[in-house]
PDB file of C-alpha atoms in Angstrom:
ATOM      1  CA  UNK A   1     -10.824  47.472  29.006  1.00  0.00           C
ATOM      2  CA  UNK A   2      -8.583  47.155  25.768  1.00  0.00           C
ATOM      3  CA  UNK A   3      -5.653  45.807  24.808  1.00  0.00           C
ATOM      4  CA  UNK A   4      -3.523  49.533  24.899  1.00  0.00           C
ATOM      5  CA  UNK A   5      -4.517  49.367  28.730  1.00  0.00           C
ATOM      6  CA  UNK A   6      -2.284  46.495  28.483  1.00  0.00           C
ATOM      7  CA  UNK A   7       0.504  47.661  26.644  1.00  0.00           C
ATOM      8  CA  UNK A   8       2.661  49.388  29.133  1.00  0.00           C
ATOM      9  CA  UNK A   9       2.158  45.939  31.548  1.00  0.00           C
ATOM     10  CA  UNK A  10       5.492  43.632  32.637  1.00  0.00           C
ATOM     11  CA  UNK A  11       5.452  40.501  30.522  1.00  0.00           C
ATOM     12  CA  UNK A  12       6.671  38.376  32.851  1.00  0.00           C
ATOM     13  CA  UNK A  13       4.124  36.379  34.066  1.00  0.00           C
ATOM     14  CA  UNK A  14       3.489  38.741  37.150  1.00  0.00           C
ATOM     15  CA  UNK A  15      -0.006  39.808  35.362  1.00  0.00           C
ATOM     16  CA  UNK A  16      -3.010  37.745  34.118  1.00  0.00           C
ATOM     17  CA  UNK A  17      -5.095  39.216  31.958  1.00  0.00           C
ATOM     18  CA  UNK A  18      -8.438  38.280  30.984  1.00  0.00           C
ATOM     19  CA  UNK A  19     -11.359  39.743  29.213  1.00  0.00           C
ATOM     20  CA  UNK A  20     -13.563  42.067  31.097  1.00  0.00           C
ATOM     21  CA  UNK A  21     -16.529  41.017  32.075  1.00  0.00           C
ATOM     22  CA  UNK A  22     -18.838  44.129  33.478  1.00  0.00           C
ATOM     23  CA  UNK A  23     -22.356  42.262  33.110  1.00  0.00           C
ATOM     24  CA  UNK A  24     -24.391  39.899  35.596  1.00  0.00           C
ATOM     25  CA  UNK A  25     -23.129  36.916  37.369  1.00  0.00           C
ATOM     26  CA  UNK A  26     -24.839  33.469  37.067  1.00  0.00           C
ATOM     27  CA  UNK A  27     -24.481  29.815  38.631  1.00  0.00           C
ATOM     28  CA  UNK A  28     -26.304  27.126  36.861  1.00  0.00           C
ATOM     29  CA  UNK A  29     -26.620  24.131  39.019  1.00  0.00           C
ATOM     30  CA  UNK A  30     -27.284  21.027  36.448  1.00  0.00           C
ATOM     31  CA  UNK A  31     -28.178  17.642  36.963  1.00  0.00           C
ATOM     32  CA  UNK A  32     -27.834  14.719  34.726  1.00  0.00           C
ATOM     33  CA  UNK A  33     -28.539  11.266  35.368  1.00  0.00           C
ATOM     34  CA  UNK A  34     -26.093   8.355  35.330  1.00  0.00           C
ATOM     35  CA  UNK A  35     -26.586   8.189  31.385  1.00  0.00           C
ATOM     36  CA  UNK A  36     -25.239  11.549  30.849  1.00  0.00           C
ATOM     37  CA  UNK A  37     -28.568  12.951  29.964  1.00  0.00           C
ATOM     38  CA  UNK A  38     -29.848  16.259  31.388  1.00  0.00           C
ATOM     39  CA  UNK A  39     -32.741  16.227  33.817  1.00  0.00           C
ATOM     40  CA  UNK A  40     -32.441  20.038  34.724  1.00  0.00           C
ATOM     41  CA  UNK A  41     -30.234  22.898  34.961  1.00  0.00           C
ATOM     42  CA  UNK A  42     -31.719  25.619  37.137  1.00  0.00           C
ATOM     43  CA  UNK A  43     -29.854  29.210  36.525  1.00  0.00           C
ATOM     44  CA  UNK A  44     -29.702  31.667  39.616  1.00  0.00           C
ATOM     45  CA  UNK A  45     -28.139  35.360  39.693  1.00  0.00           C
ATOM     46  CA  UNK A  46     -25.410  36.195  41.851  1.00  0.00           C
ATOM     47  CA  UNK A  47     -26.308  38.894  43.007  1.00  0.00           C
ATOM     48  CA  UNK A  48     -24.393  39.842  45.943  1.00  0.00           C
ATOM     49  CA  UNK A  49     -21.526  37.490  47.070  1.00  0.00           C
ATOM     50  CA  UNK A  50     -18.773  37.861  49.668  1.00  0.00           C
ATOM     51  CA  UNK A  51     -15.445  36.349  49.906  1.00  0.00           C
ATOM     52  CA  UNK A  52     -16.669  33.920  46.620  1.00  0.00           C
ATOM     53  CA  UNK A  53     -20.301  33.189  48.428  1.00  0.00           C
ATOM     54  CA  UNK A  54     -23.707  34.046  47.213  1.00  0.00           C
ATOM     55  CA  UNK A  55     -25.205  36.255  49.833  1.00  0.00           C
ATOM     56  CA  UNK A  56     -28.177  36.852  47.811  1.00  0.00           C
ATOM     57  CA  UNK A  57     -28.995  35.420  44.485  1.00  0.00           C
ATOM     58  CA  UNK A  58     -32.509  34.444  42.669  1.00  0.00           C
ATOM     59  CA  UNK A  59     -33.585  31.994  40.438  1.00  0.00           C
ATOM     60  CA  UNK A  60     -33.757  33.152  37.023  1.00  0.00           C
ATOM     61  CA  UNK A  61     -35.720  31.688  33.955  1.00  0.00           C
ATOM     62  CA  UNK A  62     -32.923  32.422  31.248  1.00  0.00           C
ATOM     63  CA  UNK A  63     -33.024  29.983  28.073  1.00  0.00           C
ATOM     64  CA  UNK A  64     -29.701  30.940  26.738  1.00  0.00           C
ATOM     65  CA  UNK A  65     -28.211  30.240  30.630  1.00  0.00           C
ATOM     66  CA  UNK A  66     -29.828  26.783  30.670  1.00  0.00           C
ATOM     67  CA  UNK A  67     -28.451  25.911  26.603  1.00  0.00           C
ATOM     68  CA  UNK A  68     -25.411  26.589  27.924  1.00  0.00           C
ATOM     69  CA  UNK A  69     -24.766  25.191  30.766  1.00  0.00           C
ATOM     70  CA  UNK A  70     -26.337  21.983  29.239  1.00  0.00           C
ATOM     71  CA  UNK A  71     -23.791  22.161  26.288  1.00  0.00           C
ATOM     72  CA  UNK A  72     -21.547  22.667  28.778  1.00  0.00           C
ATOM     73  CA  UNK A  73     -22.406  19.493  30.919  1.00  0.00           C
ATOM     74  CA  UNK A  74     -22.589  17.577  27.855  1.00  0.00           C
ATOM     75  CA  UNK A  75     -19.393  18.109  26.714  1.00  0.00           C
ATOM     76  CA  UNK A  76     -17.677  17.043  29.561  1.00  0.00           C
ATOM     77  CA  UNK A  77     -20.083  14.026  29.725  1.00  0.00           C
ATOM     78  CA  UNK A  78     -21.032  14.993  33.452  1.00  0.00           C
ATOM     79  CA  UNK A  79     -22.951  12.767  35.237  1.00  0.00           C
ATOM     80  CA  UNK A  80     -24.525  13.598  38.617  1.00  0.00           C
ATOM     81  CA  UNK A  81     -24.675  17.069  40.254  1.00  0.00           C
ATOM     82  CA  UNK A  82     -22.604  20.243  38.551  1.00  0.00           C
ATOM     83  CA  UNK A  83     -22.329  24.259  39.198  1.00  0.00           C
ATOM     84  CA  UNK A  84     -21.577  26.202  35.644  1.00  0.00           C
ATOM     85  CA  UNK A  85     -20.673  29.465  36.492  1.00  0.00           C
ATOM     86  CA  UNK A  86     -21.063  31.915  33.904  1.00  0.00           C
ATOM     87  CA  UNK A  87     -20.773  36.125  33.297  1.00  0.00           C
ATOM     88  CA  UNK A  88     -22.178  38.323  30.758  1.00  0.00           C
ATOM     89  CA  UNK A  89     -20.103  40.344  28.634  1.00  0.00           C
ATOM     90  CA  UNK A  90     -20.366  43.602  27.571  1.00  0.00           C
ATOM     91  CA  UNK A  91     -22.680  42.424  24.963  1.00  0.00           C
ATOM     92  CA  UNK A  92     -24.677  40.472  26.917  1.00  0.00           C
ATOM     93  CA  UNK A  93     -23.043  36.910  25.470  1.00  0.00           C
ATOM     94  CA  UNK A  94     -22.992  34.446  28.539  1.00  0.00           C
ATOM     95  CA  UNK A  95     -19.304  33.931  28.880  1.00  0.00           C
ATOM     96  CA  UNK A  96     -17.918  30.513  30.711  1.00  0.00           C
ATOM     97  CA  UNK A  97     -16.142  31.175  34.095  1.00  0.00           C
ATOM     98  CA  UNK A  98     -15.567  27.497  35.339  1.00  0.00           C
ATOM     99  CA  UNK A  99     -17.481  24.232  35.663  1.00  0.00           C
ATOM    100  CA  UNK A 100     -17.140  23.262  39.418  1.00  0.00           C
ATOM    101  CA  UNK A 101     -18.541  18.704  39.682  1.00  0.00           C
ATOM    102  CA  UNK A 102     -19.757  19.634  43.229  1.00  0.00           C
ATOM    103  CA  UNK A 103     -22.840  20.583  45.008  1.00  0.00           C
ATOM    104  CA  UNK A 104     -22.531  23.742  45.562  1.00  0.00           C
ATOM    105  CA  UNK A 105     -22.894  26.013  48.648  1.00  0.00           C
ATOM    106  CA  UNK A 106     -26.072  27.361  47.309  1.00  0.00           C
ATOM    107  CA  UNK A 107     -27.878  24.398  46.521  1.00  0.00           C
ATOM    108  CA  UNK A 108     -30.099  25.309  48.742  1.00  0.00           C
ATOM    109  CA  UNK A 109     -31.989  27.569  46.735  1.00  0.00           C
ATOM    110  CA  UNK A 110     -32.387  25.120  43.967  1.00  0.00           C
ATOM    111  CA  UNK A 111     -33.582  23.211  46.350  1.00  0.00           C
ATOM    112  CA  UNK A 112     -35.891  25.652  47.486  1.00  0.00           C
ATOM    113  CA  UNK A 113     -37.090  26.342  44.116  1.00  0.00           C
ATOM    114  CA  UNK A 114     -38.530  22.857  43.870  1.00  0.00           C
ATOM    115  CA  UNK A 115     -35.789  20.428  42.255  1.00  0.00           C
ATOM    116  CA  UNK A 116     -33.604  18.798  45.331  1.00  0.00           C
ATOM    117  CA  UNK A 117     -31.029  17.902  42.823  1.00  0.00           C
ATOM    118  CA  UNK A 118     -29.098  16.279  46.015  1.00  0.00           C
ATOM    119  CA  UNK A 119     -31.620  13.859  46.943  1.00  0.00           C
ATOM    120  CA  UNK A 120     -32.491  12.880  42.622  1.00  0.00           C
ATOM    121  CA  UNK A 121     -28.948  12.460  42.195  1.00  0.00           C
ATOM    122  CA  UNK A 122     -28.493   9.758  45.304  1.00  0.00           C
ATOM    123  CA  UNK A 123     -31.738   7.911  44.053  1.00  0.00           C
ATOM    124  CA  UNK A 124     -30.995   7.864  40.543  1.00  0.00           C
ATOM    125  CA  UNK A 125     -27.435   6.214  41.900  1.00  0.00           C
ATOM    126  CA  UNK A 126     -29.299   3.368  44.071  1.00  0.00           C
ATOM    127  CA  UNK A 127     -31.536   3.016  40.652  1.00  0.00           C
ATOM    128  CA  UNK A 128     -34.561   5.350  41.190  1.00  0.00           C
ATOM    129  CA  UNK A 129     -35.199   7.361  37.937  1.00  0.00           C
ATOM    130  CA  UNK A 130     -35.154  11.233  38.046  1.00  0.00           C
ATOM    131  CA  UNK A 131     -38.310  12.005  36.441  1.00  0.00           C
ATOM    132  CA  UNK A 132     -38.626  14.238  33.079  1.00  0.00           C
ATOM    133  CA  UNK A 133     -40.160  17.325  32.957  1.00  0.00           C
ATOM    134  CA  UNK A 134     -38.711  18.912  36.455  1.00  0.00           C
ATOM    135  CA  UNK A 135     -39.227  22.661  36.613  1.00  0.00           C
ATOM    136  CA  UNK A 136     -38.195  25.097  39.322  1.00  0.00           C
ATOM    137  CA  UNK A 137     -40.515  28.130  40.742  1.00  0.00           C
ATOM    138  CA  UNK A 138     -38.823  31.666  40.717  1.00  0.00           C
ATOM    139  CA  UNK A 139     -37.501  31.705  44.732  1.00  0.00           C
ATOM    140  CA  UNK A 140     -34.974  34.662  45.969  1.00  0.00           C
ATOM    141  CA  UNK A 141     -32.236  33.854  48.704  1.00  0.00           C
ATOM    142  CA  UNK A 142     -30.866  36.317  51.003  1.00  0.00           C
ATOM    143  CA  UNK A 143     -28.065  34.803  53.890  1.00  0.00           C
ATOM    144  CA  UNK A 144     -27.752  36.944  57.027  1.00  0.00           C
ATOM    145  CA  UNK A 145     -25.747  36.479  60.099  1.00  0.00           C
ATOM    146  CA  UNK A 146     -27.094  35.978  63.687  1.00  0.00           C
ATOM    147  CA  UNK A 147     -25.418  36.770  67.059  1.00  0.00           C
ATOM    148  CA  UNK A 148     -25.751  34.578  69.793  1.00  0.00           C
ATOM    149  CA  UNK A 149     -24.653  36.438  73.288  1.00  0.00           C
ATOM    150  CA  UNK A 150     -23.364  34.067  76.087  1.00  0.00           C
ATOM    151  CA  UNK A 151     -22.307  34.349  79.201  1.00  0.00           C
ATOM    152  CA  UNK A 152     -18.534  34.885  79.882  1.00  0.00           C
ATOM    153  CA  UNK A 153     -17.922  31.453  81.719  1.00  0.00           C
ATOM    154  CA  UNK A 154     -19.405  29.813  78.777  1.00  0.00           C
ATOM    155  CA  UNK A 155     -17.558  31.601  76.259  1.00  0.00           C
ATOM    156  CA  UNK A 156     -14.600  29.030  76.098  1.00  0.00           C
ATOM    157  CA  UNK A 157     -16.993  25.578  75.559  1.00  0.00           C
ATOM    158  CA  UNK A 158     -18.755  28.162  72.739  1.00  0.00           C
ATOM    159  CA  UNK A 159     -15.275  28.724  71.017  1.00  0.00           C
ATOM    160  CA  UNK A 160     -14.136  25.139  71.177  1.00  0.00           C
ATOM    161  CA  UNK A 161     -16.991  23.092  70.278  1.00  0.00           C
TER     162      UNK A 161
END
């Protein structure tokens, strides 16, 4: 929390400190066509994740989110699909975690929220245009397991496949 919590720390290399971040956790999954322009960044809250997944997150309509992550993209002259992965600090200042040039493994609710930046981002490859003016609808996601019971003689075929 401040740098005197630090002071009494080894300084050889077997710490990494970073500043804290104790606010919200966001994920802005932008798209920009083969041009480098921006056709949409769509901002969603982390708000529960396990082991580094989103469990449940929501769309969020945050301005500041979406002019960063789009500063973001631009400066690294992205082209295609990105997740920009961002925290608040104590302030409430979006602060940048990492910029991952993937789909990631909630695209789903992007997609769900109207903009199926996968499908945009193979047609504006094979030359059809992603269209201006794409918005997303505010759409929650909540991931849940589900146990499937077999029968004992079965089990091993279940475990292989």
């Amino acid at each position: 929390n401040s740098e005197d919590d630090a002071a009494g720390l080894p300084r050889d290399g077997s710490f990494l400190i970073q500043e804290y971040l104790p606010g919200a956790e966001y994920s802005v999954d932008v798209l920009a066509r083969q041009d480098g322009t921006i056709a949409a960044a769509v901002p969603r809250e982390r708000v529960r994740t396990d082991s580094g997944i989103a469990v449940a997150a929501h769309t969020v309509r945050d301005p500041e989110l979406i002019e960063y992550a789009m500063r973001a993209a631009t400066a690294i002259r992205l082209v295609g699909v990105a997740n920009i992965q961002f925290k608040r600090r104590a302030d409430g200042v979006p602060a940048l975690l990492e910029i991952n040039p993937r789909f990631p493994g909630t695209m789903s609710l992007t997609v769900a929220a109207g903009i199926n930046m996968p499908r945009l981002a193979l047609g504006d490859l094979i030359g059809r245009p992603i269209p201006d003016g794409l918005t997303f609808t505010d759409t929650a996601l909540v991931r849940t397991w589900q146990d499937h019971s077999v029968a004992p003689d079965a089990f091993g075929s279940v475990v292989a496949a």
